[in-house]
Coordinates of C-alpha atoms in Angstrom, one line a residue:
Chain C
L298 CA -13.1 3.1 15.7
A299 CA -12.7 0.9 18.7
G300 CA -10.7 -2.2 19.5
P301 CA -7.4 -3.4 20.9
H302 CA -4.1 -2.4 19.4
G303 CA -3.3 -4.1 16.2
S304 CA -7.0 -4.8 15.4
G305 CA -6.8 -2.7 12.2
K306 CA -8.4 0.5 13.1
T307 CA -5.9 2.8 11.6
T308 CA -5.4 0.7 8.5
L309 CA -9.1 0.8 8.0
A310 CA -9.3 4.5 8.3
A311 CA -6.2 5.0 6.0
S312 CA -7.8 2.7 3.4
L313 CA -10.9 4.8 3.4
Y314 CA -8.9 7.9 2.8
E315 CA -6.8 6.2 0.1
G316 CA -10.0 5.2 -1.7
F317 CA -10.7 8.9 -2.2
L318 CA -7.2 9.6 -3.4
S319 CA -7.6 7.0 -6.1
G320 CA -11.1 8.0 -7.0
E321 CA -12.6 4.7 -6.0
F322 CA -15.8 5.9 -4.3
P323 CA -18.3 7.0 -6.9
V324 CA -21.0 7.2 -4.2
A325 CA -19.4 10.2 -2.5
A326 CA -17.2 13.2 -3.6
F327 CA -14.4 14.6 -1.5
V328 CA -15.3 18.1 -0.3
G329 CA -12.6 18.9 2.2
S330 CA -10.5 17.9 5.2
R331 CA -8.9 19.8 8.0
T332 CA -6.7 16.8 8.8
L333 CA -5.0 16.0 5.5
V334 CA -1.6 15.8 7.1
G335 CA -3.0 13.4 9.7
W336 CA -4.5 11.2 7.1
E337 CA -1.2 11.2 5.1
E338 CA 0.8 10.3 8.2
R339 CA -1.3 7.2 8.7
C340 CA -0.8 6.2 5.0
H341 CA 3.0 6.8 5.0
L342 CA 4.3 3.3 5.8
A343 CA 2.1 1.8 3.1
R344 CA 3.6 4.1 0.5
V345 CA 6.7 3.7 -1.7
A346 CA 7.9 7.0 -0.3
S347 CA 8.5 5.3 3.1
G348 CA 11.1 3.1 1.6
G349 CA 9.4 0.1 3.2
E350 CA 9.5 -3.2 1.3
V351 CA 6.1 -4.3 2.5
P352 CA 3.0 -2.2 3.2
D353 CA 2.6 -1.4 6.9
T354 CA 0.7 0.9 9.3
G355 CA 2.4 2.7 12.1
R356 CA 1.2 2.1 15.6
T357 CA -0.9 4.9 16.8
S358 CA 0.7 6.5 19.9
R359 CA -1.2 6.9 23.1
E360 CA -0.7 10.7 22.9
D361 CA -2.2 11.0 19.5
L362 CA -5.6 12.8 19.8
G363 CA -6.6 10.7 16.9
L364 CA -9.3 12.9 15.2
L365 CA -9.6 12.7 11.5
H366 CA -11.9 14.8 9.5
L367 CA -13.6 14.4 6.1
D368 CA -16.3 16.5 4.4
L369 CA -18.1 14.5 1.7
N370 CA -20.9 15.0 -0.7
F371 CA -23.2 12.1 -1.2
Q372 CA -25.0 13.1 -4.5
T373 CA -26.4 16.4 -3.1
R374 CA -26.1 15.7 0.6
F375 CA -23.3 17.3 2.4
T376 CA -21.9 15.1 5.2
R377 CA -19.2 15.9 7.8
L378 CA -17.4 12.8 9.2
L379 CA -15.1 13.0 12.2
F380 CA -13.3 9.7 12.9
A381 CA -11.7 8.9 16.3
D382 CA -8.6 6.8 15.6
L383 CA -7.2 6.2 19.0
S384 CA -4.5 4.0 20.2
G385 CA -5.8 0.5 21.2
E386 CA -4.3 1.1 24.7
H387 CA -7.2 3.5 25.4
F388 CA -9.7 0.7 24.9
E389 CA -7.6 -1.8 26.7
D390 CA -7.9 0.5 29.7
L391 CA -11.6 0.4 29.5
M392 CA -11.6 -3.4 29.2
E393 CA -9.6 -3.6 32.4
G394 CA -11.9 -1.3 34.2
V395 CA -9.5 1.7 34.2
E396 CA -11.0 5.1 33.6
N397 CA -9.9 6.7 30.4
P398 CA -11.2 10.3 30.1
H399 CA -10.1 10.9 26.5
A400 CA -11.6 7.7 25.1
Q401 CA -14.7 8.2 27.2
A402 CA -15.2 11.8 26.0
L403 CA -15.0 10.7 22.4
L404 CA -17.3 7.7 22.9
D405 CA -19.8 10.0 24.7
R406 CA -20.1 11.9 21.4
A407 CA -20.1 9.0 19.0
D408 CA -22.9 8.7 16.4
H409 CA -21.4 5.4 15.3
V410 CA -19.0 3.0 17.0
A411 CA -17.1 0.5 14.9
L412 CA -15.8 -2.5 16.9
C413 CA -12.8 -3.9 15.1
I414 CA -12.3 -7.6 15.4
D415 CA -8.8 -8.6 14.4
G416 CA -9.2 -11.1 11.5
A417 CA -5.5 -12.1 11.7
R418 CA -5.9 -13.4 15.2
L419 CA -9.1 -15.3 14.4
R420 CA -7.0 -17.6 12.2
N421 CA -5.2 -19.1 15.2
I422 CA -6.8 -21.5 17.6
A423 CA -4.6 -20.0 20.4
D424 CA -5.8 -16.4 19.8
R425 CA -9.3 -16.5 18.4
H426 CA -11.3 -17.0 21.6
R427 CA -9.3 -14.3 23.4
T428 CA -10.0 -11.9 20.5
I429 CA -13.7 -12.5 20.7
H430 CA -13.6 -12.2 24.4
E431 CA -11.9 -8.8 24.3
I432 CA -14.6 -7.4 22.1
R433 CA -17.3 -8.9 24.2
V434 CA -15.8 -7.2 27.3
L435 CA -15.4 -3.9 25.5
Q436 CA -19.0 -3.7 24.3
R437 CA -20.3 -4.8 27.7
V438 CA -18.3 -2.0 29.4
M439 CA -19.5 0.5 26.8
A440 CA -23.1 -0.5 27.3
E441 CA -23.3 -1.1 31.0
Q442 CA -21.3 2.1 31.9
K443 CA -23.3 4.0 29.3
L444 CA -20.2 5.2 27.6
V445 CA -22.0 5.7 24.3
P446 CA -25.3 7.7 23.9
A447 CA -28.6 6.0 23.3
F448 CA -28.6 7.0 19.6
T449 CA -25.2 5.4 18.8
R450 CA -25.2 2.7 16.2
G451 CA -22.7 -0.1 16.1
V452 CA -21.0 -2.2 13.5
H453 CA -18.8 -5.2 14.3
I454 CA -16.1 -5.2 11.6
I455 CA -14.0 -8.3 11.0
T456 CA -10.9 -6.7 9.7
K457 CA -8.2 -8.3 7.5
W458 CA -10.8 -10.5 6.0
D459 CA -8.4 -11.5 3.3
L460 CA -6.3 -13.3 5.9
V461 CA -9.4 -15.0 7.4
K462 CA -10.3 -16.2 3.9
S463 CA -6.8 -17.5 3.3
A464 CA -6.9 -19.5 6.6
G465 CA -9.8 -21.6 5.3
V466 CA -13.4 -22.5 5.9
D467 CA -13.0 -23.2 9.6
A468 CA -11.6 -19.8 10.3
E469 CA -14.2 -18.1 8.1
Q470 CA -17.1 -19.8 9.8
F471 CA -15.7 -19.1 13.3
A472 CA -15.3 -15.5 12.4
R473 CA -18.8 -15.1 10.9
I474 CA -20.6 -17.0 13.7
N475 CA -18.8 -15.2 16.5
A476 CA -19.1 -11.7 15.0
A477 CA -22.8 -12.3 14.5
E478 CA -23.2 -13.4 18.1
L479 CA -21.3 -10.3 19.3
A480 CA -23.6 -8.1 17.2
T481 CA -26.6 -9.7 18.7
I482 CA -25.4 -9.3 22.2
S483 CA -24.5 -5.7 21.5
T484 CA -28.0 -5.0 20.2
D485 CA -29.5 -6.6 23.3
L486 CA -27.3 -4.4 25.4
G487 CA -28.7 -1.3 23.7
I488 CA -26.1 -0.7 21.0
P489 CA -27.8 -1.9 17.8
S490 CA -25.2 -3.5 15.6
K491 CA -24.6 -5.6 12.5
V492 CA -21.5 -7.4 11.0
A493 CA -19.3 -6.1 8.3
L494 CA -16.3 -7.7 6.6
A495 CA -13.4 -5.4 5.6
S496 CA -10.0 -5.8 4.0
A497 CA -7.9 -2.7 3.5
R498 CA -5.4 -4.7 1.5
S499 CA -5.7 -7.7 -0.6
T500 CA -3.8 -11.0 -0.1
H501 CA -6.5 -13.3 -1.4
E502 CA -7.6 -13.5 -5.0
E503 CA -11.3 -13.5 -4.0
V504 CA -10.9 -10.5 -1.7
P505 CA -10.6 -7.1 -3.4
T506 CA -8.5 -4.3 -1.9
R507 CA -10.7 -2.1 0.2
L508 CA -13.4 -4.8 0.6
G509 CA -16.4 -3.4 2.5
I510 CA -14.9 0.1 2.9
A511 CA -17.4 1.9 0.7
E512 CA -20.3 0.1 2.4
L513 CA -19.0 1.2 5.8
L514 CA -18.7 4.7 4.6
L515 CA -22.3 4.7 3.4
G516 CA -23.5 3.4 6.8
W517 CA -21.6 6.0 8.7
A518 CA -22.8 8.8 6.5
A519 CA -26.5 7.7 6.9
A520 CA -28.2 9.8 9.5
P521 CA -31.4 8.1 10.7
A522 CA -34.3 10.5 10.6
S523 CA -35.0 9.7 14.2
W524 CA -32.0 11.9 15.2
G525 CA -33.8 14.9 13.7
I526 CA -31.2 17.4 14.7
P527 CA -30.7 20.0 12.1
H528 CA -27.4 21.7 11.3
K529 CA -28.6 25.2 11.5
V530 CA -27.4 28.2 13.4
D531 CA -30.1 29.0 15.8
P532 CA -29.5 30.2 19.3
I533 CA -32.8 28.9 20.5
E534 CA -32.6 25.4 19.2
R535 CA -29.3 24.4 20.8
P536 CA -27.7 21.1 19.6
T537 CA -28.1 18.4 22.2
R538 CA -25.0 16.4 21.0
P539 CA -21.6 18.0 21.5
F540 CA -20.5 17.0 18.0
D541 CA -23.1 19.1 16.5
W542 CA -21.4 22.2 17.8
Y543 CA -18.5 21.2 15.5
G544 CA -20.9 21.5 12.6
L545 CA -22.3 24.8 13.8
H546 CA -19.0 26.5 14.5
G547 CA -16.8 24.6 11.9
Chain Z
M41 CA -0.1 32.2 -9.8
L42 CA 0.3 29.5 -7.3
G43 CA 1.9 26.1 -7.5
F44 CA 4.4 23.9 -5.7
P45 CA 7.9 23.3 -6.9
E46 CA 8.3 22.3 -10.6
S47 CA 4.6 23.0 -11.3
G48 CA 5.4 25.1 -14.4
K49 CA 4.8 28.6 -13.1
T50 CA 8.1 30.0 -14.2
T51 CA 7.9 28.8 -17.7
F52 CA 4.3 30.0 -18.0
L53 CA 5.4 33.4 -16.8
A54 CA 8.3 33.5 -19.4
A55 CA 6.0 32.6 -22.3
L56 CA 3.2 34.9 -21.0
W57 CA 5.6 37.8 -21.0
H58 CA 6.7 37.0 -24.5
V59 CA 3.2 37.0 -25.8
L60 CA 2.1 40.1 -24.0
S61 CA 5.1 42.0 -25.1
T62 CA 5.3 41.0 -28.7
G63 CA 1.6 40.9 -29.4
D64 CA 2.1 38.4 -32.1
V65 CA -0.7 36.1 -31.0
P66 CA -4.1 37.3 -32.4
G67 CA -6.6 37.9 -29.6
S68 CA -4.1 37.9 -26.7
L69 CA -3.9 40.4 -24.0
R70 CA -1.3 43.1 -24.6
L71 CA 1.3 44.5 -22.3
G72 CA 0.9 48.1 -21.1
S73 CA 3.6 48.9 -18.6
I74 CA 5.5 46.6 -16.3
A75 CA 6.7 46.9 -12.7
G76 CA 8.6 44.7 -10.4
D77 CA 11.7 42.5 -10.9
K78 CA 12.5 42.9 -14.6
A79 CA 15.8 41.1 -14.3
H80 CA 14.0 38.0 -13.2
L81 CA 11.6 38.3 -16.2
K82 CA 14.5 39.0 -18.6
A83 CA 16.4 35.9 -17.4
I84 CA 13.5 33.5 -17.6
H85 CA 12.4 34.9 -21.0
E86 CA 15.9 34.6 -22.5
A87 CA 16.0 31.0 -21.3
W88 CA 12.6 30.3 -22.9
L89 CA 13.7 31.9 -26.2
A90 CA 16.8 29.8 -26.2
C91 CA 14.8 26.6 -25.5
E92 CA 16.6 26.1 -22.2
T93 CA 15.2 25.1 -18.9
A94 CA 14.0 28.3 -17.1
V95 CA 15.7 29.6 -14.0
H96 CA 13.4 28.7 -11.2
T97 CA 12.3 31.2 -8.7
S98 CA 15.0 31.3 -6.0
R99 CA 14.2 30.1 -2.6
E100 CA 14.9 33.4 -1.0
A101 CA 12.9 35.5 -3.4
T102 CA 9.2 36.3 -3.7
E103 CA 9.3 37.7 -7.2
V104 CA 6.5 40.2 -7.7
V105 CA 5.6 41.1 -11.3
E106 CA 3.0 43.7 -12.2
F107 CA 1.5 44.0 -15.6
D108 CA -0.9 46.6 -16.9
L109 CA -3.1 44.8 -19.3
L110 CA -4.4 46.4 -22.5
A111 CA -7.7 45.7 -24.2
G112 CA -7.1 47.3 -27.5
S113 CA -5.4 50.5 -26.6
E114 CA -7.2 50.9 -23.3
K115 CA -5.9 49.8 -20.0
S116 CA -8.2 47.1 -18.8
G117 CA -6.6 46.1 -15.5
R118 CA -3.5 45.4 -13.6
L119 CA -2.1 41.9 -13.1
V120 CA -0.1 41.4 -9.9
I121 CA 1.8 38.1 -9.9
P122 CA 3.6 37.2 -6.7
D123 CA 5.6 34.3 -8.1
L124 CA 6.3 32.8 -4.7
A125 CA 9.1 30.3 -4.7
G126 CA 7.5 26.9 -4.7
D127 CA 9.9 25.7 -1.9
L128 CA 8.4 28.3 0.4
L129 CA 5.0 27.0 -0.3
A130 CA 6.1 23.4 0.4
D131 CA 7.6 24.4 3.7
Y132 CA 4.2 25.7 4.9
M133 CA 2.9 22.1 4.7
A134 CA 5.3 21.2 7.5
A135 CA 5.3 24.4 9.6
R136 CA 1.8 25.6 8.9
I137 CA 3.1 29.1 8.5
W138 CA 3.8 31.3 5.4
P139 CA 5.2 34.8 4.9
A140 CA 3.0 37.7 6.0
D141 CA 3.3 39.5 2.6
F142 CA 2.2 36.4 0.9
D143 CA -0.8 36.1 3.2
T144 CA -1.7 39.7 2.3
S145 CA -1.5 38.9 -1.4
V146 CA -3.7 35.8 -0.9
R147 CA -6.3 37.8 1.0
S148 CA -6.5 40.6 -1.6
A149 CA -6.4 38.4 -4.7
S150 CA -9.4 38.6 -6.9
A151 CA -8.4 35.5 -8.8
V152 CA -5.8 32.8 -8.4
L153 CA -4.4 30.6 -11.1
V154 CA -3.3 27.2 -9.7
F155 CA -0.6 25.2 -11.4
V156 CA -0.1 21.5 -11.6
N157 CA 2.4 19.8 -13.8
A158 CA 1.1 16.9 -15.9
G159 CA 4.6 15.5 -16.2
N160 CA 5.5 15.8 -12.5
V161 CA 2.6 14.4 -10.4
N162 CA 3.4 12.8 -7.0
E163 CA 0.8 10.1 -7.0
G164 CA 1.6 8.8 -3.5
V165 CA 2.1 5.3 -4.9
R166 CA 1.2 2.5 -2.5
T167 CA 3.8 -0.1 -1.8
E168 CA 1.2 -2.8 -2.5
D169 CA 0.6 -1.4 -6.0
A170 CA 4.3 -1.0 -6.7
I171 CA 5.0 -4.6 -5.8
E172 CA 2.2 -5.8 -8.1
W173 CA 3.5 -3.6 -10.9
T174 CA 7.1 -4.7 -10.6
A175 CA 6.9 -8.3 -9.5
G176 CA 3.5 -9.6 -10.6
V177 CA 0.4 -10.3 -8.6
A178 CA 1.3 -13.7 -7.4
E179 CA 4.6 -12.6 -5.7
A180 CA 2.8 -9.6 -4.2
K181 CA 0.3 -11.9 -2.5
D182 CA 3.0 -14.1 -1.1
R183 CA 5.0 -11.2 0.3
T184 CA 2.0 -9.4 1.8
N185 CA 0.8 -12.7 3.2
A186 CA 4.1 -13.2 4.9
E187 CA 4.1 -9.7 6.3
A188 CA 0.6 -10.0 7.6
G189 CA 1.2 -13.4 9.1
E190 CA 4.1 -13.1 11.4
H191 CA 5.1 -9.5 11.0
L192 CA 8.0 -9.9 8.7
A193 CA 11.0 -7.9 9.8
Q194 CA 11.2 -4.8 7.7
G195 CA 14.3 -2.8 7.0
P196 CA 14.6 0.8 8.1
T197 CA 12.0 3.2 6.7
L198 CA 12.1 6.9 5.9
D199 CA 10.4 9.3 8.2
F200 CA 7.1 10.9 7.2
D201 CA 7.8 14.1 5.3
P202 CA 4.9 16.5 5.1
T203 CA 6.6 18.6 2.4
S204 CA 6.4 15.8 -0.1
L205 CA 2.8 14.7 0.0
P206 CA 0.9 13.6 -3.1
T207 CA 0.3 16.5 -5.4
Q208 CA -3.5 16.5 -5.1
V209 CA -3.3 16.6 -1.3
M210 CA -0.9 19.5 -1.3
V211 CA -3.0 21.5 -3.8
V212 CA -6.2 20.8 -2.0
D213 CA -4.6 21.9 1.3
L214 CA -3.5 25.1 -0.4
L215 CA -6.9 25.8 -1.8
Q216 CA -8.5 25.2 1.6
Q217 CA -6.1 27.8 3.0
L218 CA -7.0 30.3 0.2
R219 CA -10.7 29.8 0.6
A220 CA -10.5 30.2 4.4
R221 CA -9.0 33.7 3.8
A222 CA -10.9 34.8 0.7
G223 CA -13.8 32.5 0.0
N224 CA -15.0 34.3 -3.1
T225 CA -11.6 34.3 -4.9
R226 CA -12.0 33.0 -8.4
I227 CA -9.9 30.0 -9.2
G228 CA -8.5 28.8 -12.4
V229 CA -6.4 25.7 -13.1
V230 CA -3.4 25.4 -15.4
I231 CA -2.2 21.9 -16.2
S232 CA 1.3 22.6 -17.4
A233 CA 3.4 20.3 -19.6
W234 CA 0.1 19.4 -21.4
D235 CA 2.2 17.9 -24.2
V236 CA 2.8 14.9 -22.0
A237 CA -0.9 14.3 -21.2
H238 CA -1.5 12.6 -24.5
D239 CA -4.1 10.1 -23.3
H240 CA -6.7 12.7 -22.0
P241 CA -8.7 14.8 -24.3
T242 CA -9.6 17.5 -21.8
P243 CA -7.9 19.2 -18.9
A244 CA -11.0 18.5 -16.7
G245 CA -10.9 14.8 -17.7
W246 CA -7.2 14.6 -16.8
L247 CA -7.8 16.2 -13.5
A248 CA -10.7 13.9 -12.6
K249 CA -8.6 10.8 -13.5
R250 CA -5.2 11.8 -12.1
L251 CA -6.1 14.1 -9.2
P252 CA -9.5 13.0 -8.2
I253 CA -9.8 14.7 -4.8
L254 CA -8.7 18.0 -6.3
S255 CA -11.3 17.6 -9.1
Q256 CA -14.0 16.7 -6.6
Y257 CA -13.0 19.6 -4.3
L258 CA -13.3 22.1 -7.1
G259 CA -16.5 20.4 -8.4
Y260 CA -18.2 21.1 -5.1
H261 CA -16.7 24.5 -4.1
A262 CA -16.1 26.1 -7.5
P263 CA -17.9 24.1 -10.2
A264 CA -17.3 26.8 -12.9
T265 CA -13.5 26.7 -12.5
P266 CA -11.9 27.2 -15.9
M267 CA -9.2 24.6 -16.6
F268 CA -6.5 24.8 -19.2
G269 CA -3.9 22.5 -20.5
V270 CA -0.9 24.5 -21.3
S271 CA 2.4 23.6 -22.9
A272 CA 4.4 26.8 -22.5
Q273 CA 7.6 25.3 -23.8
G274 CA 6.0 23.2 -26.6
G275 CA 8.1 20.2 -25.8
K276 CA 10.6 18.8 -23.4
F277 CA 13.9 20.6 -22.9
P278 CA 16.7 19.7 -23.7
D279 CA 15.5 16.6 -25.6
E280 CA 13.3 18.6 -28.1
S281 CA 15.2 21.9 -27.9
K282 CA 16.5 21.6 -31.4
A283 CA 13.1 21.0 -32.9
M284 CA 11.6 23.8 -30.8
A285 CA 14.3 26.2 -31.8
A286 CA 13.5 25.5 -35.5
I287 CA 10.0 27.0 -35.2
A288 CA 10.2 30.4 -36.7
R289 CA 7.9 32.2 -34.4
P290 CA 8.6 31.3 -30.7
S291 CA 5.0 31.9 -29.7
D292 CA 3.9 29.1 -32.1
R293 CA 5.5 26.6 -29.7
I294 CA 2.9 27.5 -27.1
Q295 CA -0.1 25.2 -26.9
V296 CA -3.2 26.2 -24.9
T297 CA -6.4 24.2 -24.7
D298 CA -9.6 24.2 -22.7
G299 CA -10.6 20.8 -24.1
T300 CA -12.7 22.2 -26.9
S301 CA -10.4 24.6 -28.7
G302 CA -6.7 25.1 -28.9
D303 CA -4.4 28.0 -29.8
H304 CA -1.2 29.7 -28.9
D305 CA -2.7 32.4 -26.7
I306 CA -1.2 31.8 -23.3
S307 CA -3.0 34.9 -21.9
R308 CA -6.3 33.0 -22.4
P309 CA -6.4 31.5 -18.9
L310 CA -6.0 35.0 -17.5
R311 CA -8.6 36.4 -19.8
V312 CA -11.2 33.8 -19.0
L313 CA -10.5 33.9 -15.3
L314 CA -10.7 37.7 -15.2
G315 CA -13.7 37.8 -17.5
L316 CA -11.8 39.9 -20.1
P317 CA -12.8 39.8 -23.8
S318 CA -10.6 38.6 -26.6
Q319 CA -8.6 41.5 -28.1

């Protein structure tokens, strides 16, 4: 999950997890997680137990390693997902040309990269162009510096879609057109991408809670046959991607 | 027997001891000899007989009870029940450590009966849902809109407490720890206070609806997990104590169901889990 701070990365991840807690994803069954406490911590400020009067998501600290784990069963296919939910400051470093070993190490192992476009900022004339510009810079840095492997697939997610919808047709069109353009540029740069709309919460009657989350999950769980790397323990056929070691030794 | 605080373990144990020792429920297991802390058993049994809330396992104690089980007149096995204080289990969620003797019990257990209380489920209710329930959808939209727009100032919030997570999260975490130590341990589930789960015909159905990730976790790792709805008290104390006390035979208060048949045999979850025949 990549994007500047406040772009909705953590809220998106927490919403995905909450969807399992409430049994809302019939396409996949929960099989396990080694980071249950980490998921829960991210959900805390949106829970009654926090004592908060409005749902919120805590800001991810720069020190948080940000790895969240889910084992899922899609019908009969076991899938292990490892999410990197880093503080936006890591990505702001990359946008400013500052080396960031932690973020780079994770990007170097990413099967999928989700570029989060902050829908709330797309509503405002003053913020919207800067928001698009930041993502444009981030994806250019990732592609030109080869921060992600050749097999990485992208998705440009317009987060907080309920707020975009509430802002009217102009904001909606601006968001759709610019996200599509960003996805096209990303694809041209070597990170094939498409656009997704997501809303972790619902503030618009036409936008359901967890809009787009199940579809994103399916996309992330799908492993193109071209990867062709089996999850088997075989000392001769060594995995070529570091994350596959997690599968072998997990 | 494993379960977090208020999950119904102590009441189950009191009723189980009553049935094993009196033998007045046809088909139930019978008590051979007993070892361990009899004072604890005596206290919780007397409370159960008096239709009073049972004395919960003290925080300091790990009560170990050992039963010899009888099949007919033959000894068929020994049941060792470390009734670990639920508070100690809750603490492990925060510290990620638990007592060494408990760890030994977990590693050597051939079967584990996990307890969840149908009347005491922490759902982890989301603020957004609570607002909708209490103030109506329209107001909820307005409030959330306002928050999302200009970051409405919010009053102080409570710190994250890993010892009070949603019930299903804590139980799944516990089962993951068990399976990491003894992957072949048989698991059974007791849904206690079953008398309050009126709207669900089967324990499995209740679990799938109310604790979906626990249900899905078991469905993948242990699909044959036996599940029982158990009302060891028969009703809510003290509200229904008078009615319960009027029942001539105390074991008739007990209700046990697997979703297809119901009876008063509180030893049934153990029999099924351990593969023992009806007596």
